[in-house]
């Protein structure tokens, strides 16, 4: 079959699955008084449409920051404003100031889902298609297989089209950044990544690899000649992008500071809720949150995160190849997820995107991680009533990716036996479990039914991201 | 196909000239692989002893190939199941009840999947392609499983057609494998499950009478009247009657048969369904409307004297035509039978094996769709699904399939009318259409294009109709005054395509008949 037929069918299938999932419930559906992320997005449309820019991030009578105050950078606010204008055309009730709190209706849900789909169609999906066509090795069938698998990654679909967020936009812009860098268009790549950073501050998880890769590349070209020119070009692009995004807030320093305070809430503690990272898992044995003060927790997580990302960043500086860049992205985002401050379970998506880029090269590990990352969000998905879409999309992704990417044929027996972990476990106490993939999958299969009966802390899924972090650092 | 096998094994494929499993002149195209050991009772003992190990090898190789194919198919089927269920949770119902939607949907899927391996293995392959995507049996599996019409009618509109078509396709597969009694049993079951299958009952009746009750043909392929087997007729009758007795028995015992029949055949519902199936009567109605408007304009007709009923008003009722003669149920039945007659006559004269039966079945289904009383748009699936089997084997049938399937599927769009379902139906339609065009074009690459440019233009016109009906019209001022226009335009446009496919199928059937005749002369 021709490439364009296969590509178009993959895109149609990806969009179909997304729209199919969107029929399900969203975060906070029918749960007053706070509702959930869906209501937060709607509220931001209301705030950005009705209030002047100077009041968006401040606590006023019309803008109660305790009720889903804006805590993303300005580009999210501008996107909400755009959606609000469209909403106003269809039904002004949806964005009525103070009067539209908790507004829920089938028509409104359709509109909100449509905005997510529109963002994906414009940003994320084209980036994935171009990445698979131009930056993936292998035959046409392999490329299309990779495309389909990335588009069908369940985690992103369930969070964006189920729980309700716009991760596709920020991850899509990051992917455009990766694309630009991969094709040698550094300035455009930097522009795209700067936009991603201005959309969601969590993209800082990916910032260091971008920085090290570009710096290393410029250094390679000679910091006195062409390299310097490239460096200046990139720096100017980034600064101009930031300036344009923050322009309305630069007139008054207090405005800019308030925005920063909102997007980096350091007062909130090491972690919230249950998240599959190191601190939450460690907290089960050692109650860090009660032992250490808030500041100590912050410095500890900062130090450990820095320690975790330094090796890959230095290596990237020394040898700025695209492959090294992709690995560094995985390492950096996973290190931040495991050791950073105030990590949410949804942040695993930031690690999942670079792993998707490795699907073609390390299929077994990548597929396994992507399955685990979706599984780690299961408590959140259960809260939103998304068990059925979770089960179906995970199963479909597993079957399809294993078959299309020939994961089991392209791995060694050593990989299946988790040789890396075993070598590590040989140095550790004997009571640590001797795991292999079969045992893990068997245990994982029993897990979802048990979570339905009793609240189980999400600590178990944590072991797998740890293993994979170890594996990737070994690359 | 079996060129790699040694000569001794290839001997096994020759069937004896007499006795059970005999090679019949009508079955000239019967290259269907036997999945079980064929019975060679009339062969000499020595040859039988020689062939036995070879038969085993052949059967093993065939079944191994089938197993490999089935294994690959299974992976795709599993994915398909997953993606089916993914699209199933549509919130038509209140939030509390939505959890109940999933159960029935999954049952439909399971039943649809059952006959797939049978149907796929009966497909003839001229040369086995290495790539799974290019194999006719794989293409057929996807065309059947991912049939757009079946998908949306079953999983969204909500019915159990997949389950029923499973039985129907199983029955067809059995006939293609020359296991006629079993095929008859499955058909009786499906007929007692949904009486719409009466549309194809004449094809079954004539074919079974011709090929099962008359055991032999003359050398020129004509019927040998002397070979009538009363035993076979009685066994066939027993199968059909026992199933019917099990189905209707309790109601006959309770004396409720007339009521049951009146519920099964509600002739008071009018010539056309509320959404106007794209058949001959839709064109008839539009012509009548156009003529009446013309008559009024020219002053030949009195406006007050015209019937006021709105034909697409959504009400199930009878109405009269203004200019053209009104149609009654017996008239519709007569037209249907007349439309089926040439196909039934062809299968009576020269059955041409299972493929001839299948062609007749498709023709009967389409004839019934075109001329029957109160036809629902969903009935087009009864012609489209069996035609898929023919489409993967012949270029001409593939072209007709593309026309009929695309038009028939588009005519189902009005069934999903909520805004939330709009992306689903468009995406699914595009997926199926792109796949069917691409896969069939690949199957018959090098044999010319499947569609005439005018046909392609007509199909592209469907896009314009969709944009007009779902985007332009709702925003126009006529939305309030003429709400039936989108339905009318959809039905009439699709009726043209369906009628054209009907005529082309007949032309193909009759020209094939003529070609066979000239070959024999």
Short mmCIF file of N, CA and C in Angstrom, two decimals, chain A residues 203-304:
data_model
loop_
_atom_site.label_atom_id
_atom_site.label_comp_id
_atom_site.label_asym_id
_atom_site.label_seq_id
_atom_site.Cartn_x
_atom_site.Cartn_y
_atom_site.Cartn_z
N UNK A 203 7.82 21.79 30.98
CA UNK A 203 8.74 21.50 29.88
C UNK A 203 10.18 21.80 30.27
N UNK A 204 10.38 22.42 31.43
CA UNK A 204 11.74 22.61 31.94
C UNK A 204 12.43 21.26 32.13
N UNK A 205 11.61 20.21 32.29
CA UNK A 205 12.19 18.87 32.41
C UNK A 205 13.04 18.56 31.18
N UNK A 206 12.65 19.12 30.01
CA UNK A 206 13.37 18.84 28.78
C UNK A 206 14.41 19.91 28.46
N UNK A 207 14.47 20.95 29.28
CA UNK A 207 15.26 22.13 28.88
C UNK A 207 16.76 21.85 28.81
N UNK A 208 17.27 21.12 29.83
CA UNK A 208 18.73 20.93 29.88
C UNK A 208 19.28 20.20 28.67
N UNK A 209 18.64 19.11 28.22
CA UNK A 209 19.15 18.46 27.00
C UNK A 209 19.16 19.39 25.79
N UNK A 210 18.09 20.19 25.64
CA UNK A 210 18.06 21.14 24.52
C UNK A 210 19.25 22.09 24.62
N UNK A 211 19.46 22.61 25.84
CA UNK A 211 20.54 23.56 26.05
C UNK A 211 21.90 22.93 25.76
N UNK A 212 22.13 21.75 26.34
CA UNK A 212 23.43 21.10 26.18
C UNK A 212 23.68 20.71 24.73
N UNK A 213 22.64 20.23 24.06
CA UNK A 213 22.81 19.81 22.67
C UNK A 213 23.17 21.00 21.80
N UNK A 214 22.43 22.10 21.97
CA UNK A 214 22.68 23.27 21.13
C UNK A 214 24.05 23.87 21.44
N UNK A 215 24.37 23.93 22.74
CA UNK A 215 25.67 24.49 23.12
C UNK A 215 26.80 23.62 22.59
N UNK A 216 26.64 22.30 22.77
CA UNK A 216 27.66 21.39 22.28
C UNK A 216 27.85 21.51 20.79
N UNK A 217 26.72 21.64 20.08
CA UNK A 217 26.78 21.73 18.62
C UNK A 217 27.49 23.01 18.19
N UNK A 218 27.15 24.11 18.88
CA UNK A 218 27.81 25.38 18.54
C UNK A 218 29.30 25.31 18.86
N UNK A 219 29.63 24.65 19.99
CA UNK A 219 31.04 24.51 20.35
C UNK A 219 31.78 23.71 19.30
N UNK A 220 31.12 22.67 18.79
CA UNK A 220 31.73 21.86 17.72
C UNK A 220 32.06 22.69 16.50
N UNK A 221 31.13 23.63 16.20
CA UNK A 221 31.34 24.46 15.01
C UNK A 221 32.40 25.54 15.24
N UNK A 222 32.85 25.64 16.45
CA UNK A 222 33.89 26.64 16.75
C UNK A 222 33.29 27.88 17.37
N UNK A 223 33.58 28.09 18.67
CA UNK A 223 32.90 29.19 19.36
C UNK A 223 33.39 30.56 18.93
N UNK A 224 34.40 30.61 18.09
CA UNK A 224 34.87 31.93 17.62
C UNK A 224 34.32 32.26 16.24
N UNK A 225 33.88 31.25 15.52
CA UNK A 225 33.43 31.49 14.15
C UNK A 225 31.96 31.25 13.96
N UNK A 226 31.64 30.19 13.17
CA UNK A 226 30.24 29.90 12.86
C UNK A 226 29.45 29.55 14.10
N UNK A 227 30.12 28.87 15.01
CA UNK A 227 29.47 28.44 16.24
C UNK A 227 28.90 29.62 17.02
N UNK A 228 29.69 30.66 17.10
CA UNK A 228 29.24 31.84 17.85
C UNK A 228 28.02 32.46 17.18
N UNK A 229 28.07 32.51 15.84
CA UNK A 229 26.94 33.07 15.10
C UNK A 229 25.67 32.25 15.37
N UNK A 230 25.80 30.91 15.33
CA UNK A 230 24.63 30.04 15.61
C UNK A 230 24.12 30.29 17.02
N UNK A 231 25.09 30.36 17.95
CA UNK A 231 24.71 30.55 19.36
C UNK A 231 23.94 31.85 19.54
N UNK A 232 24.44 32.90 18.91
CA UNK A 232 23.76 34.20 19.02
C UNK A 232 22.38 34.14 18.40
N UNK A 233 22.31 33.46 17.25
CA UNK A 233 21.01 33.34 16.56
C UNK A 233 20.00 32.64 17.47
N UNK A 234 20.45 31.53 18.08
CA UNK A 234 19.55 30.76 18.94
C UNK A 234 19.15 31.60 20.15
N UNK A 235 20.14 32.26 20.75
CA UNK A 235 19.87 33.07 21.94
C UNK A 235 18.87 34.17 21.63
N UNK A 236 19.06 34.83 20.50
CA UNK A 236 18.14 35.92 20.11
C UNK A 236 16.74 35.37 19.90
N UNK A 237 16.64 34.20 19.22
CA UNK A 237 15.33 33.58 18.98
C UNK A 237 14.62 33.33 20.30
N UNK A 238 15.36 32.72 21.23
CA UNK A 238 14.75 32.37 22.51
C UNK A 238 14.31 33.62 23.26
N UNK A 239 15.19 34.61 23.30
CA UNK A 239 14.87 35.83 24.05
C UNK A 239 13.68 36.56 23.44
N UNK A 240 13.65 36.64 22.13
CA UNK A 240 12.54 37.33 21.46
C UNK A 240 11.22 36.59 21.72
N UNK A 241 11.28 35.25 21.65
CA UNK A 241 10.06 34.46 21.91
C UNK A 241 9.55 34.71 23.32
N UNK A 242 10.48 34.64 24.28
CA UNK A 242 10.07 34.88 25.66
C UNK A 242 9.51 36.29 25.84
N UNK A 243 10.19 37.24 25.22
CA UNK A 243 9.76 38.64 25.35
C UNK A 243 8.35 38.81 24.80
N UNK A 244 8.10 38.20 23.63
CA UNK A 244 6.77 38.35 23.02
C UNK A 244 5.70 37.70 23.89
N UNK A 245 6.03 36.54 24.45
CA UNK A 245 5.02 35.85 25.27
C UNK A 245 4.76 36.60 26.56
N UNK A 246 5.80 37.20 27.15
CA UNK A 246 5.66 37.86 28.44
C UNK A 246 5.44 39.36 28.31
N UNK A 247 5.31 39.83 27.08
CA UNK A 247 5.22 41.28 26.85
C UNK A 247 4.21 42.00 27.74
N UNK A 248 2.95 41.50 27.83
CA UNK A 248 1.99 42.24 28.64
C UNK A 248 2.38 42.30 30.12
N UNK A 249 3.29 41.38 30.55
CA UNK A 249 3.62 41.33 31.98
C UNK A 249 4.95 42.00 32.30
N UNK A 250 5.61 42.52 31.25
CA UNK A 250 6.93 43.08 31.48
C UNK A 250 6.88 44.56 31.85
N UNK A 251 5.70 45.17 31.69
CA UNK A 251 5.60 46.59 31.98
C UNK A 251 5.78 46.85 33.48
N UNK A 252 5.32 45.90 34.29
CA UNK A 252 5.41 46.06 35.74
C UNK A 252 6.13 44.84 36.33
N UNK A 253 7.27 45.03 37.02
CA UNK A 253 8.01 43.88 37.57
C UNK A 253 7.14 43.00 38.48
N UNK A 254 6.23 43.66 39.21
CA UNK A 254 5.37 42.92 40.12
C UNK A 254 4.52 41.91 39.37
N UNK A 255 4.06 42.28 38.16
CA UNK A 255 3.28 41.38 37.31
C UNK A 255 4.09 40.11 37.02
N UNK A 256 5.31 40.33 36.52
CA UNK A 256 6.16 39.20 36.15
C UNK A 256 6.43 38.31 37.36
N UNK A 257 6.70 38.95 38.49
CA UNK A 257 6.99 38.17 39.71
C UNK A 257 5.79 37.35 40.14
N UNK A 258 4.62 37.96 40.04
CA UNK A 258 3.41 37.25 40.43
C UNK A 258 3.18 36.04 39.54
N UNK A 259 3.43 36.21 38.24
CA UNK A 259 3.29 35.07 37.32
C UNK A 259 4.24 33.96 37.75
N UNK A 260 5.50 34.36 38.06
CA UNK A 260 6.48 33.35 38.46
C UNK A 260 6.05 32.65 39.75
N UNK A 261 5.49 33.43 40.67
CA UNK A 261 5.03 32.83 41.92
C UNK A 261 3.93 31.82 41.68
N UNK A 262 3.05 32.13 40.72
CA UNK A 262 1.94 31.23 40.42
C UNK A 262 2.42 29.95 39.73
N UNK A 263 3.41 30.11 38.81
CA UNK A 263 3.80 28.91 38.06
C UNK A 263 4.84 28.07 38.81
N UNK A 264 5.48 28.60 39.84
CA UNK A 264 6.41 27.80 40.65
C UNK A 264 5.98 27.87 42.11
N UNK A 265 4.99 27.07 42.48
CA UNK A 265 4.48 27.15 43.86
C UNK A 265 5.33 26.32 44.81
N UNK A 266 6.40 26.94 45.34
CA UNK A 266 7.32 26.17 46.18
C UNK A 266 6.75 25.87 47.55
N UNK A 267 5.65 26.47 47.90
CA UNK A 267 5.11 26.23 49.24
C UNK A 267 4.32 24.94 49.34
N UNK A 268 4.21 24.18 48.23
CA UNK A 268 3.25 23.07 48.25
C UNK A 268 3.79 21.74 48.73
N UNK A 269 5.08 21.62 48.96
CA UNK A 269 5.56 20.35 49.53
C UNK A 269 6.21 19.44 48.50
N UNK A 270 6.90 18.40 49.01
CA UNK A 270 7.70 17.53 48.17
C UNK A 270 6.87 16.78 47.14
N UNK A 271 5.73 16.30 47.59
CA UNK A 271 4.83 15.67 46.64
C UNK A 271 3.43 15.73 47.18
N UNK A 272 2.49 15.58 46.28
CA UNK A 272 1.07 15.63 46.63
C UNK A 272 0.43 14.36 46.14
N UNK A 273 -0.57 13.89 46.86
CA UNK A 273 -1.29 12.71 46.39
C UNK A 273 -0.30 11.54 46.22
N UNK A 274 -0.66 10.58 45.43
CA UNK A 274 0.23 9.42 45.22
C UNK A 274 0.84 9.54 43.84
N UNK A 275 2.15 9.55 43.77
CA UNK A 275 2.79 9.65 42.47
C UNK A 275 3.93 8.63 42.45
N UNK A 276 4.17 8.03 41.28
CA UNK A 276 5.12 6.92 41.20
C UNK A 276 6.56 7.42 41.11
N UNK A 277 6.98 8.25 42.09
CA UNK A 277 8.37 8.68 42.04
C UNK A 277 9.11 8.28 43.31
N UNK A 278 10.38 8.64 43.38
CA UNK A 278 11.25 8.15 44.45
C UNK A 278 10.77 8.61 45.82
N UNK A 279 10.39 9.89 45.91
CA UNK A 279 10.05 10.44 47.23
C UNK A 279 8.79 9.82 47.79
N UNK A 280 7.82 9.64 46.97
CA UNK A 280 6.57 9.04 47.44
C UNK A 280 6.81 7.61 47.88
N UNK A 281 7.65 6.89 47.12
CA UNK A 281 7.95 5.51 47.48
C UNK A 281 8.76 5.46 48.77
N UNK A 282 9.75 6.36 48.85
CA UNK A 282 10.61 6.39 50.04
C UNK A 282 9.79 6.75 51.27
N UNK A 283 8.80 7.57 51.07
CA UNK A 283 7.96 8.02 52.18
C UNK A 283 7.25 6.87 52.87
N UNK A 284 7.07 5.77 52.14
CA UNK A 284 6.42 4.60 52.74
C UNK A 284 7.29 4.04 53.87
N UNK A 285 8.63 4.05 53.65
CA UNK A 285 9.55 3.49 54.64
C UNK A 285 10.03 4.57 55.61
N UNK A 286 10.48 5.71 55.02
CA UNK A 286 10.99 6.81 55.84
C UNK A 286 10.11 8.02 55.59
N UNK A 287 9.49 8.54 56.60
CA UNK A 287 8.56 9.66 56.41
C UNK A 287 9.32 10.97 56.22
N UNK A 288 9.78 11.18 54.98
CA UNK A 288 10.65 12.34 54.71
C UNK A 288 9.93 13.64 55.02
N UNK A 289 8.66 13.66 54.66
CA UNK A 289 7.93 14.94 54.77
C UNK A 289 7.84 15.41 56.20
N UNK A 290 7.83 14.45 57.14
CA UNK A 290 7.77 14.88 58.54
C UNK A 290 9.16 15.09 59.13
N UNK A 291 10.19 14.40 58.58
CA UNK A 291 11.54 14.52 59.13
C UNK A 291 12.18 15.83 58.70
N UNK A 292 12.10 16.12 57.39
CA UNK A 292 12.81 17.30 56.87
C UNK A 292 11.86 18.49 56.79
N UNK A 293 12.48 19.67 56.88
CA UNK A 293 11.69 20.90 56.72
C UNK A 293 11.44 21.13 55.24
N UNK A 294 10.51 22.05 54.95
CA UNK A 294 10.13 22.31 53.57
C UNK A 294 11.34 22.73 52.72
N UNK A 295 12.18 23.61 53.31
CA UNK A 295 13.36 24.07 52.57
C UNK A 295 14.34 22.93 52.32
N UNK A 296 14.54 22.10 53.35
CA UNK A 296 15.48 20.97 53.20
C UNK A 296 14.99 20.02 52.11
N UNK A 297 13.68 19.80 52.11
CA UNK A 297 13.12 18.92 51.08
C UNK A 297 13.44 19.48 49.69
N UNK A 298 13.26 20.78 49.56
CA UNK A 298 13.50 21.43 48.28
C UNK A 298 14.95 21.26 47.85
N UNK A 299 15.90 21.54 48.79
CA UNK A 299 17.32 21.45 48.45
C UNK A 299 17.73 20.01 48.15
N UNK A 300 17.17 19.07 48.94
CA UNK A 300 17.49 17.66 48.72
C UNK A 300 17.06 17.22 47.33
N UNK A 301 15.82 17.56 46.98
CA UNK A 301 15.32 17.12 45.66
C UNK A 301 16.11 17.80 44.55
N UNK A 302 16.46 19.07 44.77
CA UNK A 302 17.27 19.79 43.78
C UNK A 302 18.61 19.09 43.58
N UNK A 303 19.26 18.74 44.69
CA UNK A 303 20.58 18.13 44.61
C UNK A 303 20.52 16.77 43.91
N UNK A 304 19.57 15.96 44.33
CA UNK A 304 19.49 14.61 43.76
C UNK A 304 19.13 14.69 42.26
#
